[in-house]
Amino acid sequence: MKILGENDRLPLGSTVATIGMFDGVHLGHVTLVDFLKQQALQQSKQSLVITFLHHPRQVLRPDEPFRLIMPLDQRLKQIEALGPDLLLAIDFTTDLAKLDSSQFIELLRDRYGVSMLVTGYNHRFGHNRGETFKDYCRHGEQLGVKVVRAPEYLGPYAPVSSTIVRGLIAAGRVVDAMHCMGRPHVIRGKVVHGFHNGRGLGFPTANVGEMDPQILLPHNGAYAVLAHVGGQVLQGMANIGRRPTLDNGDQLSIEVNLFDFEDDIYGEEISLEFISFLRLEFKMCGLEELKRQLSLDRDNAKRILNEYLANH
C-alpha cells in the first residue's frame, strides 16, 4: 500500500475511491473497503481510501465537545491493515466544507483520478446534506464519475456506525464496542505519579496521564484490561473515576492495577485495551470494604481476561 500526500496528483480515471472519517475503523468500514477493492480489481484500477486529518465536527463546530474513538496514527494503521492500494489523509477545511456534492466529486476526479466513487451505505457528503444517493449518481454521471453504494454491513452486530460505537464506549459498553470494531477500544498515555493509595491497600496502581484529550474515555468505572507497556502485554484492572472512597478530590484519574507485576514503569508509554466492564464506581463504607471489592474485581477480571485470551 502507498500513502499519498495531499499535494499528490493521480492520472485521470486511474482510481476507484471512497471517502470518510473512518473513526474507529469498525466492521462497517471493513465491508466498505472490501467492496471498494473488489470494484477496483474488476476495473484494473487502484483502490483509494481518502480520510480526513481532523473530524469535520471539530472544524465546523469547534466549541462543541467532541471525542474521537482513535487518534490519527492508529486510524491510518487500521485502514492500512484493510489492504487498499492507496491511502490519503486530507485536511478538512471550511473551504472544503463549502463545496456541494457535485463540486466535491469534480475535485476527486480532477485531483485524484477518481473514475468511480464508492459511498458508505448511509454516507452523506457535500454542503447540501439534504441530497440523496440519487443526486450523487446524477452529479457523477454529468461529470463522468460513476457513483455506487457499498452494501450495508449485515453481520451479527449490525447496525454499526462510528456514532453507535462512540455511544457504546461512552456508556461503558466496551464489549459491545469491541464487537462492532472487531478489536478492543484503546487509550494511550504515560505512567505518571498519582496519589499512591493503591500500594497501601495491597493493589499498587500505575496512574495513566498525558493522554490525548481528543480521545474518548469509557464511562467511569472499573474494567478488565490488557496493558501494553515496556514491550510486555499484562493483565490488569483499570479504574476511571474520582476515587470517592479515598476522598482524593474531583480530579478524574485512570489507574491500572497490573497483576503479578512489580516493575517500576514510571515515565513509560502505556496502552490499555478495554476488554470488559466490571462495575460502576461508587463510594464504599471504608478501606476494608474497598479492599474486599478490589479482590472481587481482580478475581473477576482474571477470569474474563483468561477467557478472552484463550479465544483470541
Coordinates of C-alpha atoms in Angstrom, one line a residue:
M1 CA 0.0 0.0 0.0
K2 CA 1.2 3.5 -0.8
I3 CA 0.4 6.5 1.4
L4 CA -0.2 9.7 -0.6
G5 CA 0.4 13.3 0.3
E6 CA -2.4 15.9 -0.1
N7 CA -0.5 17.6 -2.9
D8 CA 0.0 14.4 -4.9
R9 CA -1.9 14.1 -8.2
L10 CA -3.1 10.9 -9.8
P11 CA -3.8 10.2 -13.5
L12 CA -7.3 10.9 -14.7
G13 CA -9.5 7.8 -14.4
S14 CA -6.9 5.7 -12.5
T15 CA -8.7 5.1 -9.2
V16 CA -11.8 3.7 -7.5
A17 CA -12.2 5.7 -4.3
T18 CA -14.1 6.0 -1.1
I19 CA -14.0 8.9 1.4
G20 CA -14.9 9.2 5.0
M21 CA -13.6 9.8 8.5
F22 CA -13.3 6.1 9.3
D23 CA -13.2 6.8 13.1
G24 CA -13.0 3.5 14.9
V25 CA -12.4 1.6 11.6
H26 CA -15.4 -0.7 12.5
L27 CA -16.9 -3.7 10.7
G28 CA -19.0 -1.4 8.5
H29 CA -15.8 0.2 7.3
V30 CA -14.3 -3.3 6.6
T31 CA -17.3 -4.1 4.4
L32 CA -16.9 -0.8 2.6
V33 CA -13.2 -1.2 1.9
D34 CA -13.7 -4.9 0.8
F35 CA -16.3 -3.8 -1.7
L36 CA -14.0 -0.9 -2.9
K37 CA -11.2 -3.4 -3.5
Q38 CA -13.5 -5.7 -5.5
Q39 CA -14.6 -2.8 -7.7
A40 CA -11.1 -1.6 -8.4
L41 CA -9.9 -5.1 -9.2
Q42 CA -12.7 -5.7 -11.7
Q43 CA -11.7 -2.5 -13.5
S44 CA -7.9 -3.0 -13.2
K45 CA -7.6 0.3 -11.3
Q46 CA -6.2 1.2 -7.9
S47 CA -8.3 1.3 -4.8
L48 CA -8.0 4.6 -2.9
V49 CA -9.2 5.3 0.6
I50 CA -9.4 9.1 1.4
T51 CA -9.8 10.1 5.1
F52 CA -9.5 13.3 7.0
L53 CA -6.8 14.6 9.3
H54 CA -9.5 16.2 11.6
H55 CA -13.1 15.3 12.1
P56 CA -15.5 17.7 10.3
R57 CA -17.3 18.4 13.5
Q58 CA -14.1 19.6 15.2
V59 CA -13.6 22.0 12.3
L60 CA -17.2 23.2 11.8
R61 CA -18.2 23.3 15.5
P62 CA -15.0 23.8 17.4
D63 CA -16.8 25.0 20.6
E64 CA -18.9 21.8 20.9
P65 CA -17.3 19.0 23.0
F66 CA -16.5 16.0 20.7
R67 CA -14.2 13.0 21.3
L68 CA -12.7 10.6 18.8
I69 CA -12.6 6.8 19.0
M70 CA -8.9 6.7 18.0
P71 CA -6.1 9.1 17.1
L72 CA -5.0 9.7 13.5
D73 CA -1.9 7.4 13.5
Q74 CA -3.9 4.5 14.9
R75 CA -6.7 5.1 12.4
L76 CA -4.3 5.1 9.4
K77 CA -2.7 1.9 10.7
Q78 CA -6.1 0.2 10.9
I79 CA -7.1 1.4 7.4
E80 CA -3.8 0.2 6.0
A81 CA -4.5 -3.2 7.5
L82 CA -7.6 -3.4 5.3
G83 CA -5.3 -3.5 2.3
P84 CA -6.3 -0.7 -0.1
D85 CA -3.8 0.2 -2.8
L86 CA -3.6 3.8 -1.8
L87 CA -4.4 5.8 1.3
L88 CA -4.7 9.6 1.5
A89 CA -5.4 11.8 4.6
I90 CA -6.5 15.3 3.6
D91 CA -7.2 18.3 5.7
F92 CA -10.9 19.1 6.2
T93 CA -11.2 22.8 6.0
T94 CA -14.0 25.3 6.0
D95 CA -13.4 25.9 2.3
L96 CA -13.8 22.2 1.6
A97 CA -17.0 22.2 3.6
K98 CA -18.4 24.8 1.3
L99 CA -18.3 22.6 -1.7
D100 CA -21.5 21.0 -2.8
S101 CA -21.5 17.3 -3.7
S102 CA -21.1 18.0 -7.4
Q103 CA -18.0 20.2 -6.8
F104 CA -16.6 17.6 -4.5
I105 CA -16.9 14.8 -7.0
E106 CA -15.3 17.0 -9.6
L107 CA -12.4 17.7 -7.2
L108 CA -11.9 14.0 -6.6
R109 CA -12.0 13.3 -10.4
D110 CA -9.5 16.0 -11.3
R111 CA -7.1 15.8 -8.4
Y112 CA -7.1 12.1 -7.5
G113 CA -8.1 10.4 -10.7
V114 CA -11.4 9.0 -9.4
S115 CA -13.5 7.3 -12.1
M116 CA -15.8 5.5 -9.5
L117 CA -16.8 6.8 -6.1
V118 CA -17.9 4.2 -3.6
T119 CA -20.1 5.6 -0.9
G120 CA -20.8 4.1 2.5
Y121 CA -24.3 2.7 2.9
N122 CA -25.5 5.8 4.8
H123 CA -22.8 8.2 3.9
R124 CA -23.6 11.9 3.1
F125 CA -21.1 14.4 1.7
G126 CA -21.1 17.9 0.3
H127 CA -22.5 21.1 1.6
N128 CA -26.1 20.2 0.9
R129 CA -26.8 17.3 3.3
G130 CA -30.4 17.1 2.1
E131 CA -29.3 15.5 -1.2
T132 CA -29.8 11.8 -1.7
F133 CA -27.8 9.0 -3.2
K134 CA -29.7 9.5 -6.5
D135 CA -28.5 13.1 -6.5
Y136 CA -24.9 11.9 -6.2
C137 CA -25.4 9.5 -9.0
R138 CA -26.8 12.2 -11.2
H139 CA -23.9 14.6 -10.5
G140 CA -21.4 11.8 -11.1
E141 CA -23.0 10.9 -14.4
Q142 CA -22.7 14.5 -15.6
L143 CA -19.0 14.5 -14.5
G144 CA -18.1 11.1 -15.9
V145 CA -17.7 9.5 -12.4
K146 CA -19.8 6.5 -11.6
V147 CA -21.2 6.6 -8.0
V148 CA -22.0 3.3 -6.4
R149 CA -23.2 2.4 -2.9
A150 CA -21.4 -0.2 -0.9
P151 CA -23.5 -3.0 0.6
E152 CA -24.7 -2.5 4.2
Y153 CA -22.9 -4.4 6.9
L154 CA -25.3 -7.2 7.9
G155 CA -23.2 -9.2 10.4
P156 CA -24.2 -10.3 13.8
Y157 CA -23.5 -6.8 15.4
A158 CA -25.3 -4.7 12.8
P159 CA -26.1 -1.9 12.6
V160 CA -22.7 -0.4 13.0
S161 CA -21.5 3.3 12.7
S162 CA -18.9 5.4 14.4
T163 CA -21.7 7.3 16.2
I164 CA -23.0 4.0 17.6
V165 CA -19.5 2.9 18.7
R166 CA -18.9 6.2 20.3
G167 CA -22.1 5.9 22.3
L168 CA -21.3 2.4 23.4
I169 CA -17.8 3.4 24.7
A170 CA -19.2 6.5 26.5
A171 CA -21.8 4.2 28.2
G172 CA -19.1 1.8 29.3
R173 CA -20.3 -1.0 27.0
V174 CA -16.8 -1.8 25.8
V175 CA -17.7 -5.4 24.9
D176 CA -20.4 -4.3 22.5
A177 CA -18.0 -1.6 21.1
M178 CA -15.3 -4.3 20.6
H179 CA -17.8 -6.5 18.7
C180 CA -18.6 -3.5 16.4
M181 CA -15.0 -2.7 15.8
G182 CA -13.5 -6.2 15.7
R183 CA -11.0 -5.1 18.4
P184 CA -11.0 -3.5 21.8
H185 CA -11.1 0.2 22.4
V186 CA -7.7 1.5 23.3
I187 CA -6.4 4.6 25.2
R188 CA -2.7 5.6 25.3
G189 CA -0.8 7.6 27.7
K190 CA 2.2 7.7 30.0
V191 CA 2.7 6.3 33.5
V192 CA 2.8 9.3 35.9
H193 CA 2.8 9.7 39.7
G194 CA -0.5 9.6 41.4
F195 CA -1.8 9.5 45.0
H196 CA 0.0 6.2 45.8
N197 CA -3.1 4.9 47.7
G198 CA -3.2 1.6 46.0
R199 CA 0.0 0.2 47.4
G200 CA -1.2 0.6 50.9
L201 CA -4.3 -1.3 50.1
G202 CA -2.3 -4.2 48.5
F203 CA -3.3 -3.1 45.0
P204 CA -0.5 -0.9 43.6
T205 CA -1.6 1.1 40.6
A206 CA 0.0 2.8 37.7
N207 CA -1.5 6.2 37.1
V208 CA -2.1 6.9 33.4
G209 CA -1.6 10.5 32.3
E210 CA -0.6 12.7 29.4
M211 CA -3.4 11.2 27.2
D212 CA -4.7 12.8 24.0
P213 CA -7.6 14.9 25.2
Q214 CA -9.4 14.3 21.9
I215 CA -9.8 10.6 22.6
L216 CA -13.0 9.2 24.1
L217 CA -12.8 7.6 27.6
P218 CA -15.2 4.9 28.7
H219 CA -17.7 5.7 31.3
N220 CA -16.4 6.0 34.9
G221 CA -16.0 2.6 36.5
A222 CA -13.8 -0.5 36.7
Y223 CA -12.7 -2.5 33.7
A224 CA -10.7 -5.7 32.9
V225 CA -7.9 -4.5 30.6
L226 CA -4.8 -5.7 28.8
A227 CA -1.9 -3.2 29.2
H228 CA 0.9 -2.8 26.7
V229 CA 3.9 -1.4 28.4
G230 CA 7.7 -1.9 28.1
G231 CA 7.3 -4.4 25.3
Q232 CA 5.0 -6.6 27.5
V233 CA 1.3 -7.4 27.4
L234 CA 0.0 -7.6 31.0
Q235 CA -3.4 -8.4 32.5
G236 CA -4.9 -5.9 34.8
M237 CA -7.9 -3.9 36.0
A238 CA -8.3 -0.2 35.5
N239 CA -10.5 2.3 37.2
I240 CA -11.7 5.5 35.6
G241 CA -13.1 8.0 38.1
R242 CA -12.5 10.2 41.1
R243 CA -11.8 7.7 43.9
P244 CA -14.8 8.7 46.1
T245 CA -13.9 6.3 48.9
L246 CA -10.5 7.8 49.3
D247 CA -11.6 11.5 49.2
N248 CA -8.9 12.5 46.7
G249 CA -10.9 15.3 45.2
D250 CA -12.7 15.7 42.0
Q251 CA -9.9 15.2 39.5
L252 CA -10.6 12.4 37.1
S253 CA -7.9 9.7 37.1
I254 CA -7.2 6.5 35.3
E255 CA -5.4 3.9 37.4
V256 CA -4.5 0.4 36.5
N257 CA -3.5 -2.5 38.8
L258 CA -1.3 -4.9 36.8
F259 CA -1.5 -8.4 38.0
D260 CA 1.7 -10.2 39.2
F261 CA 3.8 -7.3 38.2
E262 CA 6.1 -5.1 40.4
D263 CA 8.5 -3.4 38.0
D264 CA 9.0 0.4 38.1
I265 CA 7.4 1.8 34.9
Y266 CA 7.1 5.5 35.8
G267 CA 7.6 7.5 32.6
E268 CA 6.8 4.6 30.3
E269 CA 4.3 4.7 27.5
I270 CA 1.3 2.6 28.2
S271 CA -1.7 1.5 26.1
L272 CA -4.9 0.0 27.7
E273 CA -7.2 -2.3 25.8
F274 CA -10.6 -2.3 27.4
I275 CA -11.8 -5.9 27.4
S276 CA -14.8 -5.8 29.7
F277 CA -16.7 -3.6 32.1
L278 CA -16.6 -4.8 35.7
R279 CA -18.7 -2.3 37.8
L280 CA -19.6 1.3 38.3
E281 CA -17.5 3.5 40.6
F282 CA -19.3 4.1 44.0
K283 CA -18.3 5.3 47.4
M284 CA -17.8 2.4 49.9
C285 CA -18.1 2.4 53.7
G286 CA -14.4 2.3 54.3
L287 CA -11.0 0.8 53.3
E288 CA -11.8 -2.7 54.4
E289 CA -14.9 -2.8 52.1
L290 CA -12.8 -1.3 49.3
K291 CA -10.1 -4.0 49.7
R292 CA -12.8 -6.7 49.6
Q293 CA -14.3 -5.2 46.5
L294 CA -10.9 -4.9 44.8
S295 CA -10.2 -8.5 45.5
L296 CA -13.5 -9.5 43.9
D297 CA -12.8 -7.2 40.9
R298 CA -9.4 -8.8 40.4
D299 CA -10.8 -12.3 40.5
N300 CA -13.5 -11.4 38.0
A301 CA -11.0 -9.6 35.7
K302 CA -8.6 -12.5 35.7
R303 CA -11.4 -14.9 34.8
I304 CA -12.6 -12.6 32.0
L305 CA -9.1 -11.9 30.6
N306 CA -8.1 -15.6 30.7
E307 CA -11.2 -16.5 28.8
Y308 CA -10.6 -13.7 26.3
L309 CA -7.0 -14.6 25.6
A310 CA -8.0 -18.3 25.2
N311 CA -10.3 -17.3 22.3
H312 CA -8.0 -14.6 20.6

